[in-house]
Structures are given as C-alpha cells and as structure tokens.
mmCIF file of N, CA and C and ligand atoms in Angstrom:
data_model
loop_
_atom_site.group_PDB
_atom_site.id
_atom_site.type_symbol
_atom_site.label_atom_id
_atom_site.label_comp_id
_atom_site.label_asym_id
_atom_site.label_seq_id
_atom_site.Cartn_x
_atom_site.Cartn_y
_atom_site.Cartn_z
ATOM 1 N N UNK A 259 0.831 -1.201 0.000
ATOM 2 C CA UNK A 259 0.000 0.000 0.000
ATOM 3 C C UNK A 259 0.868 1.255 0.000
ATOM 4 N N UNK A 260 0.440 2.207 -0.774
ATOM 5 C CA UNK A 260 1.193 3.440 -0.892
ATOM 6 C C UNK A 260 1.014 4.263 0.378
ATOM 7 N N UNK A 261 2.109 4.540 1.013
ATOM 8 C CA UNK A 261 2.007 5.218 2.303
ATOM 9 C C UNK A 261 3.333 5.852 2.662
ATOM 10 N N UNK A 262 3.255 6.974 3.350
ATOM 11 C CA UNK A 262 4.474 7.590 3.859
ATOM 12 C C UNK A 262 4.714 6.990 5.234
ATOM 13 N N UNK A 263 5.842 6.317 5.397
ATOM 14 C CA UNK A 263 6.119 5.704 6.688
ATOM 15 C C UNK A 263 7.006 6.621 7.518
ATOM 16 N N UNK A 264 6.519 6.936 8.697
ATOM 17 C CA UNK A 264 7.322 7.753 9.613
ATOM 18 C C UNK A 264 8.506 6.917 10.079
ATOM 19 N N UNK A 265 9.682 7.516 10.066
ATOM 20 C CA UNK A 265 10.849 6.824 10.612
ATOM 21 C C UNK A 265 11.490 7.773 11.628
ATOM 22 N N UNK A 266 12.133 7.216 12.624
ATOM 23 C CA UNK A 266 12.608 8.034 13.742
ATOM 24 C C UNK A 266 13.704 9.022 13.353
ATOM 25 N N UNK A 267 14.330 8.811 12.200
ATOM 26 C CA UNK A 267 15.333 9.790 11.769
ATOM 27 C C UNK A 267 14.675 11.125 11.404
ATOM 28 N N UNK A 268 13.350 11.135 11.330
ATOM 29 C CA UNK A 268 12.650 12.369 10.972
ATOM 30 C C UNK A 268 12.415 13.277 12.182
ATOM 31 N N UNK A 269 12.651 12.767 13.372
ATOM 32 C CA UNK A 269 12.499 13.621 14.558
ATOM 33 C C UNK A 269 13.567 14.699 14.552
ATOM 34 N N UNK A 270 13.117 15.967 14.667
ATOM 35 C CA UNK A 270 14.072 17.075 14.642
ATOM 36 C C UNK A 270 14.525 17.440 16.049
ATOM 37 N N UNK A 271 13.748 17.031 17.050
ATOM 38 C CA UNK A 271 14.081 17.419 18.420
ATOM 39 C C UNK A 271 13.285 18.634 18.879
ATOM 40 N N UNK A 272 12.555 19.267 17.969
ATOM 41 C CA UNK A 272 11.668 20.377 18.354
ATOM 42 C C UNK A 272 10.264 19.790 18.536
ATOM 43 N N UNK A 273 9.735 19.921 19.740
ATOM 44 C CA UNK A 273 8.410 19.343 20.020
ATOM 45 C C UNK A 273 7.351 19.941 19.108
ATOM 46 N N UNK A 274 7.441 21.243 18.914
ATOM 47 C CA UNK A 274 6.462 21.934 18.063
ATOM 48 C C UNK A 274 6.500 21.384 16.639
ATOM 49 N N UNK A 275 7.694 21.350 16.063
ATOM 50 C CA UNK A 275 7.837 20.921 14.669
ATOM 51 C C UNK A 275 7.505 19.434 14.521
ATOM 52 N N UNK A 276 8.001 18.614 15.437
ATOM 53 C CA UNK A 276 7.752 17.168 15.316
ATOM 54 C C UNK A 276 6.259 16.835 15.446
ATOM 55 N N UNK A 277 5.579 17.530 16.358
ATOM 56 C CA UNK A 277 4.134 17.295 16.516
ATOM 57 C C UNK A 277 3.399 17.622 15.230
ATOM 58 N N UNK A 278 3.763 18.756 14.635
ATOM 59 C CA UNK A 278 3.152 19.148 13.353
ATOM 60 C C UNK A 278 3.452 18.114 12.276
ATOM 61 N N UNK A 279 4.696 17.641 12.225
ATOM 62 C CA UNK A 279 5.078 16.701 11.170
ATOM 63 C C UNK A 279 4.325 15.383 11.286
ATOM 64 N N UNK A 280 4.113 14.930 12.518
ATOM 65 C CA UNK A 280 3.368 13.669 12.680
ATOM 66 C C UNK A 280 1.952 13.819 12.117
ATOM 67 N N UNK A 281 1.348 14.970 12.407
ATOM 68 C CA UNK A 281 -0.011 15.196 11.903
ATOM 69 C C UNK A 281 0.004 15.350 10.374
ATOM 70 N N UNK A 282 1.034 16.026 9.883
ATOM 71 C CA UNK A 282 1.157 16.223 8.439
ATOM 72 C C UNK A 282 1.266 14.869 7.718
ATOM 73 N N UNK A 283 2.025 13.968 8.289
ATOM 74 C CA UNK A 283 2.181 12.638 7.693
ATOM 75 C C UNK A 283 0.829 11.914 7.667
ATOM 76 N N UNK A 284 0.042 12.055 8.723
ATOM 77 C CA UNK A 284 -1.293 11.442 8.734
ATOM 78 C C UNK A 284 -2.155 11.997 7.600
ATOM 79 N N UNK A 285 -2.065 13.312 7.394
ATOM 80 C CA UNK A 285 -2.879 13.931 6.341
ATOM 81 C C UNK A 285 -2.378 13.544 4.951
ATOM 82 N N UNK A 286 -1.067 13.419 4.809
ATOM 83 C CA UNK A 286 -0.495 12.961 3.533
ATOM 84 C C UNK A 286 -1.007 11.548 3.242
ATOM 85 N N UNK A 287 -1.024 10.705 4.251
ATOM 86 C CA UNK A 287 -1.480 9.325 4.049
ATOM 87 C C UNK A 287 -2.974 9.248 3.758
ATOM 88 N N UNK A 288 -3.761 10.123 4.394
ATOM 89 C CA UNK A 288 -5.201 10.157 4.090
ATOM 90 C C UNK A 288 -5.407 10.564 2.632
ATOM 91 N N UNK A 289 -4.578 11.493 2.180
ATOM 92 C CA UNK A 289 -4.660 11.948 0.787
ATOM 93 C C UNK A 289 -4.257 10.814 -0.168
ATOM 94 N N UNK A 290 -3.159 10.155 0.128
ATOM 95 C CA UNK A 290 -2.712 9.025 -0.709
ATOM 96 C C UNK A 290 -3.812 7.964 -0.783
ATOM 97 N N UNK A 291 -4.386 7.685 0.379
ATOM 98 C CA UNK A 291 -5.397 6.630 0.452
ATOM 99 C C UNK A 291 -6.622 6.987 -0.391
ATOM 100 N N UNK A 292 -7.020 8.265 -0.334
ATOM 101 C CA UNK A 292 -8.207 8.672 -1.102
ATOM 102 C C UNK A 292 -7.928 8.579 -2.600
ATOM 103 N N UNK A 293 -6.706 8.884 -3.011
ATOM 104 C CA UNK A 293 -6.365 8.777 -4.440
ATOM 105 C C UNK A 293 -6.361 7.318 -4.858
ATOM 106 N N UNK A 294 -5.732 6.517 -4.010
ATOM 107 C CA UNK A 294 -5.493 5.129 -4.361
ATOM 108 C C UNK A 294 -6.765 4.301 -4.413
ATOM 109 N N UNK A 295 -7.691 4.615 -3.499
ATOM 110 C CA UNK A 295 -8.896 3.791 -3.454
ATOM 111 C C UNK A 295 -9.933 4.269 -4.462
ATOM 112 N N UNK A 296 -9.518 5.218 -5.320
ATOM 113 C CA UNK A 296 -10.410 5.659 -6.381
ATOM 114 C C UNK A 296 -11.713 6.208 -5.841
ATOM 115 N N UNK A 297 -11.590 7.046 -4.803
ATOM 116 C CA UNK A 297 -12.800 7.554 -4.158
ATOM 117 C C UNK A 297 -13.437 8.719 -4.913
ATOM 118 N N UNK A 298 -12.874 9.052 -6.040
ATOM 119 C CA UNK A 298 -13.473 10.116 -6.842
ATOM 120 C C UNK A 298 -12.888 11.466 -6.491
ATOM 121 N N UNK A 299 -13.089 12.429 -7.416
ATOM 122 C CA UNK A 299 -12.474 13.741 -7.237
ATOM 123 C C UNK A 299 -12.985 14.479 -6.009
ATOM 124 N N UNK A 300 -14.229 14.216 -5.608
ATOM 125 C CA UNK A 300 -14.780 14.903 -4.434
ATOM 126 C C UNK A 300 -14.016 14.559 -3.183
ATOM 127 N N UNK A 301 -13.836 13.274 -2.947
ATOM 128 C CA UNK A 301 -13.138 12.808 -1.748
ATOM 129 C C UNK A 301 -11.649 13.186 -1.798
ATOM 130 N N UNK A 302 -11.060 13.032 -2.981
ATOM 131 C CA UNK A 302 -9.647 13.380 -3.130
ATOM 132 C C UNK A 302 -9.468 14.885 -2.889
ATOM 133 N N UNK A 303 -10.419 15.677 -3.414
ATOM 134 C CA UNK A 303 -10.362 17.122 -3.214
ATOM 135 C C UNK A 303 -10.441 17.478 -1.739
ATOM 136 N N UNK A 304 -11.271 16.757 -0.993
ATOM 137 C CA UNK A 304 -11.432 17.036 0.444
ATOM 138 C C UNK A 304 -10.141 16.723 1.209
ATOM 139 N N UNK A 305 -9.552 15.555 0.951
ATOM 140 C CA UNK A 305 -8.317 15.224 1.676
ATOM 141 C C UNK A 305 -7.180 16.161 1.253
ATOM 142 N N UNK A 306 -7.235 16.592 -0.013
ATOM 143 C CA UNK A 306 -6.207 17.524 -0.470
ATOM 144 C C UNK A 306 -6.390 18.891 0.180
ATOM 145 N N UNK A 307 -7.645 19.332 0.324
ATOM 146 C CA UNK A 307 -7.903 20.610 1.012
ATOM 147 C C UNK A 307 -7.427 20.557 2.452
ATOM 148 N N UNK A 308 -7.695 19.441 3.124
ATOM 149 C CA UNK A 308 -7.243 19.292 4.513
ATOM 150 C C UNK A 308 -5.720 19.390 4.573
ATOM 151 N N UNK A 309 -5.077 18.723 3.626
ATOM 152 C CA UNK A 309 -3.610 18.723 3.591
ATOM 153 C C UNK A 309 -3.068 20.129 3.324
ATOM 154 N N UNK A 310 -3.673 20.825 2.375
ATOM 155 C CA UNK A 310 -3.212 22.184 2.043
ATOM 156 C C UNK A 310 -3.404 23.109 3.251
ATOM 157 N N UNK A 311 -4.574 23.028 3.878
ATOM 158 C CA UNK A 311 -4.863 23.922 5.008
ATOM 159 C C UNK A 311 -3.873 23.684 6.149
ATOM 160 N N UNK A 312 -3.623 22.425 6.450
ATOM 161 C CA UNK A 312 -2.717 22.136 7.565
ATOM 162 C C UNK A 312 -1.271 22.496 7.216
ATOM 163 N N UNK A 313 -0.916 22.266 5.956
ATOM 164 C CA UNK A 313 0.435 22.613 5.512
ATOM 165 C C UNK A 313 0.667 24.120 5.658
ATOM 166 N N UNK A 314 -0.339 24.909 5.279
ATOM 167 C CA UNK A 314 -0.220 26.372 5.428
ATOM 168 C C UNK A 314 -0.043 26.754 6.891
ATOM 169 N N UNK A 315 -0.842 26.141 7.752
ATOM 170 C CA UNK A 315 -0.741 26.415 9.197
ATOM 171 C C UNK A 315 0.656 26.069 9.720
ATOM 172 N N UNK A 316 1.095 24.888 9.343
ATOM 173 C CA UNK A 316 2.386 24.400 9.822
ATOM 174 C C UNK A 316 3.538 25.274 9.324
ATOM 175 N N UNK A 317 3.516 25.612 8.041
ATOM 176 C CA UNK A 317 4.569 26.483 7.503
ATOM 177 C C UNK A 317 4.532 27.822 8.237
ATOM 178 N N UNK A 318 3.326 28.315 8.518
ATOM 179 C CA UNK A 318 3.180 29.576 9.247
ATOM 180 C C UNK A 318 3.833 29.495 10.619
ATOM 181 N N UNK A 319 3.657 28.362 11.298
ATOM 182 C CA UNK A 319 4.261 28.205 12.628
ATOM 183 C C UNK A 319 5.786 28.174 12.539
ATOM 184 N N UNK A 320 6.292 27.424 11.558
ATOM 185 C CA UNK A 320 7.754 27.380 11.398
ATOM 186 C C UNK A 320 8.298 28.769 11.061
ATOM 187 N N UNK A 321 7.581 29.479 10.199
ATOM 188 C CA UNK A 321 8.069 30.791 9.765
ATOM 189 C C UNK A 321 8.011 31.807 10.903
ATOM 190 N N UNK A 322 7.012 31.679 11.789
ATOM 191 C CA UNK A 322 6.940 32.561 12.962
ATOM 192 C C UNK A 322 8.135 32.293 13.880
ATOM 193 N N UNK A 323 8.512 31.024 14.004
ATOM 194 C CA UNK A 323 9.691 30.681 14.816
ATOM 195 C C UNK A 323 10.957 31.268 14.198
ATOM 196 N N UNK A 324 11.027 31.234 12.849
ATOM 197 C CA UNK A 324 12.199 31.804 12.158
ATOM 198 C C UNK A 324 12.304 33.296 12.446
ATOM 199 N N UNK A 325 11.161 33.982 12.387
ATOM 200 C CA UNK A 325 11.149 35.424 12.680
ATOM 201 C C UNK A 325 11.617 35.662 14.113
ATOM 202 N N UNK A 326 11.070 34.875 15.011
ATOM 203 C CA UNK A 326 11.335 35.064 16.438
ATOM 204 C C UNK A 326 12.838 34.997 16.738
ATOM 205 N N UNK A 327 13.509 34.053 16.103
ATOM 206 C CA UNK A 327 14.948 33.914 16.402
ATOM 207 C C UNK A 327 15.816 34.592 15.334
ATOM 208 N N UNK A 328 15.170 35.310 14.419
ATOM 209 C CA UNK A 328 15.882 35.964 13.312
ATOM 210 C C UNK A 328 16.840 34.974 12.645
ATOM 211 N N UNK A 329 16.221 33.911 12.192
ATOM 212 C CA UNK A 329 16.944 32.781 11.611
ATOM 213 C C UNK A 329 17.661 33.181 10.322
ATOM 214 N N UNK A 330 18.943 32.868 10.223
ATOM 215 C CA UNK A 330 19.735 33.330 9.077
ATOM 216 C C UNK A 330 19.300 32.703 7.747
ATOM 217 N N UNK A 331 18.825 31.469 7.796
ATOM 218 C CA UNK A 331 18.474 30.788 6.542
ATOM 219 C C UNK A 331 16.981 30.877 6.236
ATOM 220 N N UNK A 332 16.312 31.875 6.819
ATOM 221 C CA UNK A 332 14.856 31.902 6.673
ATOM 222 C C UNK A 332 14.396 32.112 5.226
ATOM 223 N N UNK A 333 15.122 32.911 4.464
ATOM 224 C CA UNK A 333 14.662 33.181 3.093
ATOM 225 C C UNK A 333 14.632 31.910 2.253
ATOM 226 N N UNK A 334 15.708 31.136 2.318
ATOM 227 C CA UNK A 334 15.774 29.905 1.526
ATOM 228 C C UNK A 334 14.731 28.902 2.018
ATOM 229 N N UNK A 335 14.564 28.839 3.339
ATOM 230 C CA UNK A 335 13.611 27.877 3.899
ATOM 231 C C UNK A 335 12.177 28.259 3.487
ATOM 232 N N UNK A 336 11.864 29.553 3.616
ATOM 233 C CA UNK A 336 10.521 30.009 3.233
ATOM 234 C C UNK A 336 10.274 29.790 1.743
ATOM 235 N N UNK A 337 11.316 29.953 0.942
ATOM 236 C CA UNK A 337 11.159 29.760 -0.507
ATOM 237 C C UNK A 337 10.769 28.316 -0.814
ATOM 238 N N UNK A 338 11.306 27.374 -0.060
ATOM 239 C CA UNK A 338 10.925 25.963 -0.257
ATOM 240 C C UNK A 338 9.444 25.769 0.074
ATOM 241 N N UNK A 339 8.997 26.400 1.161
ATOM 242 C CA UNK A 339 7.582 26.309 1.545
ATOM 243 C C UNK A 339 6.688 26.882 0.448
ATOM 244 N N UNK A 340 7.059 28.087 -0.014
ATOM 245 C CA UNK A 340 6.225 28.779 -1.002
ATOM 246 C C UNK A 340 6.114 27.961 -2.285
ATOM 247 N N UNK A 341 7.238 27.398 -2.701
ATOM 248 C CA UNK A 341 7.253 26.630 -3.949
ATOM 249 C C UNK A 341 6.373 25.378 -3.836
ATOM 250 N N UNK A 342 6.493 24.696 -2.716
ATOM 251 C CA UNK A 342 5.702 23.475 -2.517
ATOM 252 C C UNK A 342 4.202 23.797 -2.500
ATOM 253 N N UNK A 343 3.833 24.844 -1.760
ATOM 254 C CA UNK A 343 2.416 25.202 -1.677
ATOM 255 C C UNK A 343 1.868 25.545 -3.053
ATOM 256 N N UNK A 344 2.663 26.266 -3.832
ATOM 257 C CA UNK A 344 2.238 26.648 -5.176
ATOM 258 C C UNK A 344 1.982 25.385 -6.016
ATOM 259 N N UNK A 345 2.881 24.418 -5.902
ATOM 260 C CA UNK A 345 2.728 23.190 -6.685
ATOM 261 C C UNK A 345 1.480 22.407 -6.273
ATOM 262 N N UNK A 346 1.219 22.378 -4.964
ATOM 263 C CA UNK A 346 0.061 21.620 -4.490
ATOM 264 C C UNK A 346 -1.241 22.329 -4.876
ATOM 265 N N UNK A 347 -1.227 23.659 -4.798
ATOM 266 C CA UNK A 347 -2.419 24.419 -5.187
ATOM 267 C C UNK A 347 -2.682 24.241 -6.693
ATOM 268 N N UNK A 348 -1.628 24.186 -7.477
ATOM 269 C CA UNK A 348 -1.782 23.955 -8.928
ATOM 270 C C UNK A 348 -2.366 22.566 -9.198
ATOM 271 N N UNK A 349 -1.909 21.614 -8.419
ATOM 272 C CA UNK A 349 -2.415 20.246 -8.549
ATOM 273 C C UNK A 349 -3.918 20.210 -8.233
ATOM 274 N N UNK A 350 -4.278 20.938 -7.193
ATOM 275 C CA UNK A 350 -5.687 21.007 -6.786
ATOM 276 C C UNK A 350 -6.533 21.652 -7.892
ATOM 277 N N UNK A 351 -6.005 22.708 -8.501
ATOM 278 C CA UNK A 351 -6.722 23.395 -9.568
ATOM 279 C C UNK A 351 -6.924 22.458 -10.752
ATOM 280 N N UNK A 352 -5.907 21.667 -11.030
ATOM 281 C CA UNK A 352 -5.977 20.713 -12.124
ATOM 282 C C UNK A 352 -7.060 19.666 -11.840
ATOM 283 N N UNK A 353 -7.094 19.217 -10.596
ATOM 284 C CA UNK A 353 -8.092 18.226 -10.183
ATOM 285 C C UNK A 353 -9.496 18.828 -10.260
ATOM 286 N N UNK A 354 -9.635 20.066 -9.772
ATOM 287 C CA UNK A 354 -10.939 20.740 -9.792
ATOM 288 C C UNK A 354 -11.441 20.922 -11.219
ATOM 289 N N UNK A 355 -10.492 21.065 -12.151
ATOM 290 C CA UNK A 355 -10.868 21.254 -13.552
ATOM 291 C C UNK A 355 -11.189 19.910 -14.218
ATOM 292 N N UNK A 356 -11.195 18.848 -13.426
ATOM 293 C CA UNK A 356 -11.562 17.536 -13.956
ATOM 294 C C UNK A 356 -10.397 16.732 -14.489
ATOM 295 N N UNK A 357 -9.188 17.219 -14.239
ATOM 296 C CA UNK A 357 -7.993 16.516 -14.720
ATOM 297 C C UNK A 357 -7.745 15.230 -13.946
ATOM 298 N N UNK A 358 -6.954 14.377 -14.536
ATOM 299 C CA UNK A 358 -6.604 13.117 -13.868
ATOM 300 C C UNK A 358 -5.243 13.236 -13.211
ATOM 301 N N UNK A 359 -5.165 12.690 -12.011
ATOM 302 C CA UNK A 359 -3.910 12.745 -11.268
ATOM 303 C C UNK A 359 -3.070 11.516 -11.598
ATOM 304 N N UNK A 360 -1.789 11.755 -11.825
ATOM 305 C CA UNK A 360 -0.865 10.630 -11.965
ATOM 306 C C UNK A 360 -0.466 10.234 -10.537
ATOM 307 N N UNK A 361 -1.170 9.250 -10.001
ATOM 308 C CA UNK A 361 -1.053 8.935 -8.572
ATOM 309 C C UNK A 361 0.377 8.584 -8.145
ATOM 310 N N UNK A 362 1.050 7.669 -8.840
ATOM 311 C CA UNK A 362 2.415 7.350 -8.393
ATOM 312 C C UNK A 362 3.334 8.582 -8.438
ATOM 313 N N UNK A 363 3.167 9.413 -9.471
ATOM 314 C CA UNK A 363 4.048 10.584 -9.588
ATOM 315 C C UNK A 363 3.779 11.567 -8.454
ATOM 316 N N UNK A 364 2.492 11.793 -8.157
ATOM 317 C CA UNK A 364 2.145 12.756 -7.107
ATOM 318 C C UNK A 364 2.601 12.241 -5.741
ATOM 319 N N UNK A 365 2.365 10.961 -5.482
ATOM 320 C CA UNK A 365 2.739 10.462 -4.155
ATOM 321 C C UNK A 365 4.248 10.400 -3.998
ATOM 322 N N UNK A 366 4.956 10.026 -5.055
ATOM 323 C CA UNK A 366 6.429 10.030 -4.977
ATOM 324 C C UNK A 366 6.937 11.448 -4.724
ATOM 325 N N UNK A 367 6.389 12.390 -5.458
ATOM 326 C CA UNK A 367 6.828 13.774 -5.328
ATOM 327 C C UNK A 367 6.608 14.284 -3.901
ATOM 328 N N UNK A 368 5.384 14.106 -3.390
ATOM 329 C CA UNK A 368 5.075 14.634 -2.054
ATOM 330 C C UNK A 368 5.883 13.941 -0.961
ATOM 331 N N UNK A 369 5.968 12.625 -1.061
ATOM 332 C CA UNK A 369 6.716 11.866 -0.063
ATOM 333 C C UNK A 369 8.175 12.255 -0.052
ATOM 334 N N UNK A 370 8.751 12.374 -1.232
ATOM 335 C CA UNK A 370 10.177 12.742 -1.314
ATOM 336 C C UNK A 370 10.401 14.169 -0.844
ATOM 337 N N UNK A 371 9.497 15.059 -1.220
ATOM 338 C CA UNK A 371 9.647 16.456 -0.793
ATOM 339 C C UNK A 371 9.654 16.531 0.732
ATOM 340 N N UNK A 372 8.673 15.862 1.336
ATOM 341 C CA UNK A 372 8.529 15.946 2.790
ATOM 342 C C UNK A 372 9.762 15.397 3.491
ATOM 343 N N UNK A 373 10.203 14.229 3.067
ATOM 344 C CA UNK A 373 11.367 13.616 3.708
ATOM 345 C C UNK A 373 12.619 14.488 3.523
ATOM 346 N N UNK A 374 12.841 14.930 2.299
ATOM 347 C CA UNK A 374 14.033 15.753 2.032
ATOM 348 C C UNK A 374 13.980 17.070 2.802
ATOM 349 N N UNK A 375 12.796 17.683 2.833
ATOM 350 C CA UNK A 375 12.668 18.982 3.499
ATOM 351 C C UNK A 375 12.894 18.835 5.010
ATOM 352 N N UNK A 376 12.319 17.797 5.591
ATOM 353 C CA UNK A 376 12.502 17.577 7.036
ATOM 354 C C UNK A 376 13.973 17.313 7.334
ATOM 355 N N UNK A 377 14.576 16.419 6.548
ATOM 356 C CA UNK A 377 15.948 16.008 6.857
ATOM 357 C C UNK A 377 16.978 17.113 6.621
ATOM 358 N N UNK A 378 16.662 18.059 5.756
ATOM 359 C CA UNK A 378 17.624 19.138 5.510
ATOM 360 C C UNK A 378 17.166 20.429 6.191
ATOM 361 N N UNK A 379 16.173 21.087 5.613
ATOM 362 C CA UNK A 379 15.781 22.423 6.084
ATOM 363 C C UNK A 379 15.261 22.424 7.528
ATOM 364 N N UNK A 380 14.361 21.492 7.850
ATOM 365 C CA UNK A 380 13.751 21.523 9.184
ATOM 366 C C UNK A 380 14.732 21.107 10.283
ATOM 367 N N UNK A 381 15.639 20.193 9.957
ATOM 368 C CA UNK A 381 16.658 19.804 10.938
ATOM 369 C C UNK A 381 17.519 21.009 11.312
ATOM 370 N N UNK A 382 17.880 21.803 10.315
ATOM 371 C CA UNK A 382 18.720 22.983 10.574
ATOM 372 C C UNK A 382 17.948 24.003 11.403
ATOM 373 N N UNK A 383 16.676 24.175 11.069
ATOM 374 C CA UNK A 383 15.859 25.122 11.838
ATOM 375 C C UNK A 383 15.732 24.655 13.291
ATOM 376 N N UNK A 384 15.463 23.386 13.493
ATOM 377 C CA UNK A 384 15.313 22.861 14.854
ATOM 378 C C UNK A 384 16.615 23.039 15.645
ATOM 379 N N UNK A 385 17.744 22.839 14.977
ATOM 380 C CA UNK A 385 19.035 23.011 15.656
ATOM 381 C C UNK A 385 19.223 24.473 16.058
ATOM 382 N N UNK A 386 18.821 25.394 15.182
ATOM 383 C CA UNK A 386 18.941 26.824 15.489
ATOM 384 C C UNK A 386 18.014 27.197 16.643
ATOM 385 N N UNK A 387 16.822 26.614 16.679
ATOM 386 C CA UNK A 387 15.884 26.892 17.778
ATOM 387 C C UNK A 387 16.466 26.404 19.103
ATOM 388 N N UNK A 388 17.079 25.241 19.038
ATOM 389 C CA UNK A 388 17.657 24.655 20.241
ATOM 390 C C UNK A 388 18.824 25.525 20.744
ATOM 391 N N UNK A 389 19.633 25.973 19.809
ATOM 392 C CA UNK A 389 20.781 26.798 20.168
ATOM 393 C C UNK A 389 20.322 28.116 20.788
ATOM 394 N N UNK A 390 19.290 28.688 20.196
ATOM 395 C CA UNK A 390 18.737 29.952 20.692
ATOM 396 C C UNK A 390 18.260 29.779 22.138
ATOM 397 N N UNK A 391 17.585 28.650 22.390
ATOM 398 C CA UNK A 391 17.068 28.395 23.746
ATOM 399 C C UNK A 391 18.191 28.340 24.759
ATOM 400 N N UNK A 392 19.331 27.808 24.331
ATOM 401 C CA UNK A 392 20.415 27.660 25.293
ATOM 402 C C UNK A 392 20.990 29.019 25.694
ATOM 403 N N UNK A 393 20.673 30.094 24.933
ATOM 404 C CA UNK A 393 21.140 31.434 25.289
ATOM 405 C C UNK A 393 20.125 32.183 26.144
ATOM 406 N N UNK A 394 18.927 31.606 26.262
ATOM 407 C CA UNK A 394 17.896 32.289 27.050
ATOM 408 C C UNK A 394 18.157 32.071 28.530
ATOM 409 N N UNK A 395 17.797 33.060 29.362
ATOM 410 C CA UNK A 395 17.987 32.880 30.795
ATOM 411 C C UNK A 395 17.119 31.740 31.308
ATOM 412 N N UNK A 396 17.598 31.041 32.298
ATOM 413 C CA UNK A 396 16.808 29.944 32.877
ATOM 414 C C UNK A 396 15.529 30.500 33.451
ATOM 415 N N UNK A 397 14.433 29.771 33.319
ATOM 416 C CA UNK A 397 13.168 30.281 33.870
ATOM 417 C C UNK A 397 13.261 30.464 35.392
ATOM 418 N N UNK A 398 12.632 31.520 35.874
ATOM 419 C CA UNK A 398 12.621 31.777 37.317
ATOM 420 C C UNK A 398 11.565 30.907 37.982
ATOM 421 N N UNK A 399 11.959 30.261 39.039
ATOM 422 C CA UNK A 399 10.968 29.449 39.753
ATOM 423 C C UNK A 399 10.445 30.253 40.940
ATOM 424 N N UNK A 400 9.137 30.268 41.094
ATOM 425 C CA UNK A 400 8.553 31.043 42.188
ATOM 426 C C UNK A 400 7.989 30.096 43.237
HETATM 427 FE FE1 FE2 B 606 9.914 23.663 6.870
#
C-alpha cells in the first residue's frame, strides 16, 4: 500500500515541529489513500484541502519561529515552503478542472519532498531553535 512511513530519523528534536510533522504525515497518508482507493475527485479534493490547510498552518508556525529567532536561513527555507504550496495548489486546480492525477508521480513527489525537506531544512531550523534556547535565561521558579 502506498504510504508515507514515519521513521525516527525524521524527529528534529523540536516538540512543536515534530508534533506538526506527525499530523502532516497522517494527512499525507489520508490523501494518498483517497487517491489510491479511487474515491473520486470529491473525496480526493477534500483530503487535499485538509492537507493544504494544515500545511499552510504548519509552515506559518515554522516561519513565525524563524522570525522570532531571526533565523539566518529563513529566506531559503521560506522559498521551499512557497514553492511546494504553489505546486500543491496547482495540482488542486488541475483536479478541480476535472484533470486526472498521476497517482504514483504525485505520491512520490510529495513523499520525497517531505522527507528531504525535514531532513535538511527543518533539521537545521530545529538546531537553530535549540541553540537559541540555550542562550535564554533559565526560567525563574517562584
Ligand atoms: Fe519547513
């Protein structure tokens, strides 16, 4: 069965980012499943909308963290987000127009993008977040 399998090498060490990624993987798999089981454009459109909406939220959270720590690589990282969202929105438009999805190509593309992005861009961001935290004063206990 076509599915994105979570592997522990994908943990970045940031609770915020990892929690989002686990949910994102669930939504990616729901989308794959709807395509694969031939549930029709309506159902595929719904799982794709859920995926797009959550992806936007998640990218927004990562980008807010980048702003907060004035992350040096934020432009390149944000550009990856913007490009991916554009591609997925185009795919959705194609589907809405009655086009046929090349299921293996779409699932390979999304799965590879997610894994590559997490292992490169998100790992670096999580490391920068961790480093930033180590410079913050210890919380005061009352
Ligand atoms: Fe990211």
